[in-house]
mmCIF file of C-alpha atoms in Angstrom:
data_model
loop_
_atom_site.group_PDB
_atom_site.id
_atom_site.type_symbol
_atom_site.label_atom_id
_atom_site.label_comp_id
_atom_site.label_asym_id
_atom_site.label_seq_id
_atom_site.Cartn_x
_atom_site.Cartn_y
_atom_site.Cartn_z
ATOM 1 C CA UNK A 1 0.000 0.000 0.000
ATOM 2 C CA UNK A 2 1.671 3.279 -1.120
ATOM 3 C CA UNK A 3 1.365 6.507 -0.364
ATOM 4 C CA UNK A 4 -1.342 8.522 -2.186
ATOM 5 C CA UNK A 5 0.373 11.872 -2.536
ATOM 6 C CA UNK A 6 4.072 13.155 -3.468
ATOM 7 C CA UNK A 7 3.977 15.262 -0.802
ATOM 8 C CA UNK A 8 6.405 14.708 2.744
ATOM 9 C CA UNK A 9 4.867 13.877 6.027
ATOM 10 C CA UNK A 10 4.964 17.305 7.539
ATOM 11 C CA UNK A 11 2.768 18.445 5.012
ATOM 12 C CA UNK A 12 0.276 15.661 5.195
ATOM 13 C CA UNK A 13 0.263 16.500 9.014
ATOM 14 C CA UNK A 14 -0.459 20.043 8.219
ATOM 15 C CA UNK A 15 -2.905 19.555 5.551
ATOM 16 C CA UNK A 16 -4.688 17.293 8.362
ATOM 17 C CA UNK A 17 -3.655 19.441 11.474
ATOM 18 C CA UNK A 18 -2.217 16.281 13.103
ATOM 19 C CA UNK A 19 0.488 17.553 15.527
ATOM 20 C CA UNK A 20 3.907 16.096 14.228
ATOM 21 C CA UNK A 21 5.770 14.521 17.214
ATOM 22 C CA UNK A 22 9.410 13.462 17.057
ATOM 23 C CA UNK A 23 11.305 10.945 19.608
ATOM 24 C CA UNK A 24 14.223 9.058 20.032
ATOM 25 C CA UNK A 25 13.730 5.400 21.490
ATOM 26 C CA UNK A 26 16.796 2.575 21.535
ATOM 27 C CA UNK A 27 14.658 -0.380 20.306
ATOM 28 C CA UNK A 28 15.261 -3.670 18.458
ATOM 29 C CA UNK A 29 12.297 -4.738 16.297
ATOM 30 C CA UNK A 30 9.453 -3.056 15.119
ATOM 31 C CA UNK A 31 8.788 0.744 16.224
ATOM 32 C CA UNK A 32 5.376 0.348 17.655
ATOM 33 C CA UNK A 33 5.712 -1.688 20.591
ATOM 34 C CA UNK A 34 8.795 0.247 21.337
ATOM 35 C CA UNK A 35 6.769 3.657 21.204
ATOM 36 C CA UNK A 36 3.971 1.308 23.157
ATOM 37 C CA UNK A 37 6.509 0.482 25.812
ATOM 38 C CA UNK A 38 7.294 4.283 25.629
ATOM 39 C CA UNK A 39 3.773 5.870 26.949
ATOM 40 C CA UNK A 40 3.747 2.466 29.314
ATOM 41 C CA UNK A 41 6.500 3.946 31.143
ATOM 42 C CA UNK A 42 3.948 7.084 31.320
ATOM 43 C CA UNK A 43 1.371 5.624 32.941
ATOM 44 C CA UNK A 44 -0.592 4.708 29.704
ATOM 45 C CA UNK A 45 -2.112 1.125 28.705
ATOM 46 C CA UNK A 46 -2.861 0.596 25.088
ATOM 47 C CA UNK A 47 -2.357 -1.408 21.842
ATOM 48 C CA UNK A 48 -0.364 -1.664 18.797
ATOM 49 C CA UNK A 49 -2.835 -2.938 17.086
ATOM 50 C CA UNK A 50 -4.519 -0.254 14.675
ATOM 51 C CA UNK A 51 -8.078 0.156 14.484
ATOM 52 C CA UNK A 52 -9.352 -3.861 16.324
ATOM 53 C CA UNK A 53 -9.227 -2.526 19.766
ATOM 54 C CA UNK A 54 -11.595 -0.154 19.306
ATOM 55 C CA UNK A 55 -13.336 -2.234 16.613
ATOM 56 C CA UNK A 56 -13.430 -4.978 19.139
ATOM 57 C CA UNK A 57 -15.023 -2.945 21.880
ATOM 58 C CA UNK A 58 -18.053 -1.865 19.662
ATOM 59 C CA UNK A 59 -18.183 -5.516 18.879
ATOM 60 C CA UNK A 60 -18.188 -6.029 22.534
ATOM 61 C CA UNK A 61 -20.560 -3.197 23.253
ATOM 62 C CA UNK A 62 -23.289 -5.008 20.367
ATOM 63 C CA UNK A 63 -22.646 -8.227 21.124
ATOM 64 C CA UNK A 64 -26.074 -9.719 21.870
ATOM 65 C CA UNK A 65 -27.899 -8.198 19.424
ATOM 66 C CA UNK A 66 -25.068 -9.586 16.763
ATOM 67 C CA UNK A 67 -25.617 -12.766 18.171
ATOM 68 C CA UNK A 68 -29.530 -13.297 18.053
ATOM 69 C CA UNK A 69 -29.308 -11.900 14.774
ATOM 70 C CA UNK A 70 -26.251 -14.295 13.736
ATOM 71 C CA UNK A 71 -26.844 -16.236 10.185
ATOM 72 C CA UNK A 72 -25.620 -19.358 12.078
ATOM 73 C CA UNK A 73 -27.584 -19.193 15.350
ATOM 74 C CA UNK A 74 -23.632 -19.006 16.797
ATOM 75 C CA UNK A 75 -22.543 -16.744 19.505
ATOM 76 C CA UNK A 76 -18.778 -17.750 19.109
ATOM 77 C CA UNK A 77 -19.443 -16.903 15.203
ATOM 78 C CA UNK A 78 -20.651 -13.507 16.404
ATOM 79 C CA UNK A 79 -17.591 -13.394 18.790
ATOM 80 C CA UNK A 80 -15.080 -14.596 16.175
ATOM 81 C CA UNK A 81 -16.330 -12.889 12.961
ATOM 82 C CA UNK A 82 -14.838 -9.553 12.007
ATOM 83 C CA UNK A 83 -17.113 -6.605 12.517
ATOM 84 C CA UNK A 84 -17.077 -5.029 9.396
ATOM 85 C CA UNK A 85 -18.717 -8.255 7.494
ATOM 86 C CA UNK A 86 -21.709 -8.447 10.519
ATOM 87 C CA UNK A 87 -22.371 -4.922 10.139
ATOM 88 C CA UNK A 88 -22.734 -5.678 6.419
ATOM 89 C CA UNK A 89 -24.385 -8.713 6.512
ATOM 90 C CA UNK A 90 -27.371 -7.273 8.828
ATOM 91 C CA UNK A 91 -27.279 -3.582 7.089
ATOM 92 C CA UNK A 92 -31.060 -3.543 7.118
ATOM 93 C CA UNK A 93 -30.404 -3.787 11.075
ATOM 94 C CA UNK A 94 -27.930 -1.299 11.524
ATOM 95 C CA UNK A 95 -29.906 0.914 13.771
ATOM 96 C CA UNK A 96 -31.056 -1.520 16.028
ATOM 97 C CA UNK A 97 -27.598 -3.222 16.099
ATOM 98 C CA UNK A 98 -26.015 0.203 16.956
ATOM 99 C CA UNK A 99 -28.950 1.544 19.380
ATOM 100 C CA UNK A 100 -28.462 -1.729 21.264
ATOM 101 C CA UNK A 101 -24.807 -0.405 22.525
ATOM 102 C CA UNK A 102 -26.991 2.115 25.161
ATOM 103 C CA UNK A 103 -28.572 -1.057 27.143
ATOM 104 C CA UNK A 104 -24.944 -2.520 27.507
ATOM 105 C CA UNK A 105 -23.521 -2.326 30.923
ATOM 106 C CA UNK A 106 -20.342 -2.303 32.441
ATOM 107 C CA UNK A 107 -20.481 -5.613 33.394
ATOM 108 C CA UNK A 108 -22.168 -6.750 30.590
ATOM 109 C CA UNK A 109 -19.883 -5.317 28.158
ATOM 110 C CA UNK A 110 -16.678 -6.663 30.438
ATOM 111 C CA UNK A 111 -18.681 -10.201 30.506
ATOM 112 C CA UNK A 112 -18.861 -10.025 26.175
ATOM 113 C CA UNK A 113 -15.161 -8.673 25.807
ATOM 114 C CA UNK A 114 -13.738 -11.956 28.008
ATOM 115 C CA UNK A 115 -15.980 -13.744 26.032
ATOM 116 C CA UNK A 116 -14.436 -12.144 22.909
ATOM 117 C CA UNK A 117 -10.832 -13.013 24.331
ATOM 118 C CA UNK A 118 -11.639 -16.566 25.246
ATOM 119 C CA UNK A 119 -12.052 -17.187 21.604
ATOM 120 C CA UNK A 120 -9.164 -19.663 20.269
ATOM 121 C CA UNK A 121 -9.262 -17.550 16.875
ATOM 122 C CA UNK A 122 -8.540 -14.309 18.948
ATOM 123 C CA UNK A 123 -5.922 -15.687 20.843
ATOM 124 C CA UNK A 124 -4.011 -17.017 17.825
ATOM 125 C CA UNK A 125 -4.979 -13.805 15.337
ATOM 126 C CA UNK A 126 -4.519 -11.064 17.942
ATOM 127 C CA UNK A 127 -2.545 -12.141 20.844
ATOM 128 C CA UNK A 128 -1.236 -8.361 21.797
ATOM 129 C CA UNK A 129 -5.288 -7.171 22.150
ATOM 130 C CA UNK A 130 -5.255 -6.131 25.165
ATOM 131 C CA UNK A 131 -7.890 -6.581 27.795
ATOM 132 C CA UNK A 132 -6.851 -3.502 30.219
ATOM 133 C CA UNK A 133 -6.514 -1.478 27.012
ATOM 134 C CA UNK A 134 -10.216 -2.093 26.058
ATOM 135 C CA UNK A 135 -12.059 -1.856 29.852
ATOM 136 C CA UNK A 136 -9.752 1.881 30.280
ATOM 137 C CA UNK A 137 -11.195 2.964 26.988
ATOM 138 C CA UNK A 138 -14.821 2.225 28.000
ATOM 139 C CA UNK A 139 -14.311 3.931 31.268
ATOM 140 C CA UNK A 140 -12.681 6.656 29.455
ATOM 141 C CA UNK A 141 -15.315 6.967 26.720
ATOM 142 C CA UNK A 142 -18.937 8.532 26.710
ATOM 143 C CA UNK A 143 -21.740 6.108 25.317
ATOM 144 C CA UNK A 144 -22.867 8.313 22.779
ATOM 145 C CA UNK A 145 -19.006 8.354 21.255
ATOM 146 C CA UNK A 146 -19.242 4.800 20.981
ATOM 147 C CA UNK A 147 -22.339 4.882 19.257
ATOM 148 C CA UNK A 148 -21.817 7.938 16.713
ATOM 149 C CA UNK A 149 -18.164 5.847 16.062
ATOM 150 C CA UNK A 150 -20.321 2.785 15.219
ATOM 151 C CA UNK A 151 -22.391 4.801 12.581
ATOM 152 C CA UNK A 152 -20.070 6.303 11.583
ATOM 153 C CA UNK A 153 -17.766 3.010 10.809
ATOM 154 C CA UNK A 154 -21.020 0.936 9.378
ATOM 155 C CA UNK A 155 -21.745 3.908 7.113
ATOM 156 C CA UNK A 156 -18.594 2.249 4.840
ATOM 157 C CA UNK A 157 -17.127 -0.531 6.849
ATOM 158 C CA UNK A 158 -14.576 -2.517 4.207
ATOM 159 C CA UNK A 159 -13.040 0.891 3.656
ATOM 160 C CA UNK A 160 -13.118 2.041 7.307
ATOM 161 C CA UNK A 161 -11.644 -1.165 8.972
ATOM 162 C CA UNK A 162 -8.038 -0.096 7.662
ATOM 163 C CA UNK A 163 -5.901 3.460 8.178
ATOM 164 C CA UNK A 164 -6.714 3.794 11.719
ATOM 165 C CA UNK A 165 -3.712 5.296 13.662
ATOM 166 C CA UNK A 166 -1.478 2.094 14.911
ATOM 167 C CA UNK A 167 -1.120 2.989 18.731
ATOM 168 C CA UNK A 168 -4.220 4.089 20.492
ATOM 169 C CA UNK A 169 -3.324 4.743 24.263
ATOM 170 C CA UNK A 170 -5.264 5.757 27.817
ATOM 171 C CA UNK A 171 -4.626 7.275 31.044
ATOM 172 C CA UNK A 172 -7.758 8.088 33.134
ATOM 173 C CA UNK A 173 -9.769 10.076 30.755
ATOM 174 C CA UNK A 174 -6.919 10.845 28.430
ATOM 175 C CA UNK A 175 -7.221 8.760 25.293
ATOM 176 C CA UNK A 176 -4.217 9.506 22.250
ATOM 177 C CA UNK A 177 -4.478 8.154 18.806
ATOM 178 C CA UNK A 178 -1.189 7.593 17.806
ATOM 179 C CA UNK A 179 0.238 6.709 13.857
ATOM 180 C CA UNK A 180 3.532 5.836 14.068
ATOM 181 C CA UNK A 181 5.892 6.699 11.398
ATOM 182 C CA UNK A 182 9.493 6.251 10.932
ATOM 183 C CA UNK A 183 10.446 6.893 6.792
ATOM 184 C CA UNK A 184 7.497 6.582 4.972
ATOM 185 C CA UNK A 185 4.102 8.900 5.034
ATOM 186 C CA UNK A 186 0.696 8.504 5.274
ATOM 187 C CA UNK A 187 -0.822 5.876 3.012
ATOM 188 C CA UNK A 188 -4.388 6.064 0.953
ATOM 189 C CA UNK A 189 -5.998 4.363 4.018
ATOM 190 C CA UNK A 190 -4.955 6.685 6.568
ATOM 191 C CA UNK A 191 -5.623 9.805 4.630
ATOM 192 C CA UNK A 192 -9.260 8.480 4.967
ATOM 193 C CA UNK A 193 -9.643 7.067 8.538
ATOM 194 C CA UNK A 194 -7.663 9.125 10.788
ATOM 195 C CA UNK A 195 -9.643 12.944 9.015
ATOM 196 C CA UNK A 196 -13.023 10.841 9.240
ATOM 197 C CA UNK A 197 -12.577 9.259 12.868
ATOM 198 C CA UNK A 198 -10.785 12.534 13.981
ATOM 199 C CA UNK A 199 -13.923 14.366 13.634
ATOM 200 C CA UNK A 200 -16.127 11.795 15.345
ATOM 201 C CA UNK A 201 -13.816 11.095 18.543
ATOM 202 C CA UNK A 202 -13.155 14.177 20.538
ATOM 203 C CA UNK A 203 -9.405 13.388 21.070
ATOM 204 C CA UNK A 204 -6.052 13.737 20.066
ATOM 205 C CA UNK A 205 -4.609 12.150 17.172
ATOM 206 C CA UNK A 206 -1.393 12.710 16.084
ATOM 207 C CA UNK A 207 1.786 11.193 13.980
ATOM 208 C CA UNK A 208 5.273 10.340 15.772
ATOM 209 C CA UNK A 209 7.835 9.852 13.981
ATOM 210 C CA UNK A 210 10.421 7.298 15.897
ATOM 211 C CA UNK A 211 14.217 7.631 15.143
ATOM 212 C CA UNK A 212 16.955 5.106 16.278
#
């Protein structure tokens, strides 16, 4: 996946007033759990893991009504199956799907997400999901957000499941979307997310850019 525009980062930033953060991390490996390990040392708890934390919290929050509308009659399926095809599959339920997020509880919502990381297919797909990440972000996170995010997201889902910043982060009620760059710039994916998402979730998302 390339980048979209001949143009360098710090004018992609601008053009999307994303603040432009630069730091300086000794790390073997891959930049993002280094910059993860980073904010940890902060305070934070988060993810690496782009846009299926939050994507598996909304399937957390709508988990009941996914799975007594499920094709197969399966919880696990509703558990296991990626959000973006259930959203499409039950379209002409979207409302009702989404609206059902406001009767979820705490516990409820806790009770779905354990059953969401009990799943053998989780484990093995996404084994850095993190469970502290996703209960600080509900506590962190009005209702309503949740549910204008889901609208939002079902409104195009295939092309909204990808671009989403790779670290998002949490401290109390602090919540950072993070994309984490090292040489290259933002691809076609991000350049539609992270503008569409920004305006929907009242928090900051910026671009670090991680040097050796």
């Amino acid at each position: 996946m390339g980048s979209v525009k001949p143009m360098s980062l710090e004018k992609q930033c601008e053009e999307l007033s994303l603040p432009l953060e630069e730091i300086q991390l000794d790390y073997e490996g891959k930049p993002e759990p280094a910059l993860l390990e980073h904010f940890e040392n902060l305070g934070y708890v988060g993810s690496f893991i782009e846009g299926y934390t939050f994507l598996t919290i909304l399937k957390a929050l709508m988990l009941d009504k996914l799975a007594e509308l499920n094709t197969f009659n399966d919880r696990n399926d509703a558990c296991t199956r990626y959000l973006e095809a259930q959203l499409t599959i039950h379209q002409n339920k979207l409302s009702e799907i989404i609206n059902s997020i406001r009767s979820t509880s705490r516990k409820k919502y806790l009770s779905n997400l354990r059953e969401i990381f009990d799943q053998s297919f989780i484990q093995r797909e996404y084994p850095s999901l993190s469970f502290e990440c996703c209960e600080a972000l509900f506590d962190a996170i009005e209702i309503e957000t949740f549910i204008a995010v889901a609208k939002k997201f079902s409104e195009d889902p295939y092309s909204y499941r990808s671009g989403w910043p790779d670290l998002i982060i949490v401290k109390g009620s602090e919540v950072r979307f993070i994309e984490v760059k090292t040489t290259d710039k933002l691809h076609k994916s991000q350049l539609l997310t992270i503008p569409t998402f920004k305006e929907v979730l009242p928090y900051e998302f910026s671009v670090c850019r991680v040097r050796k």
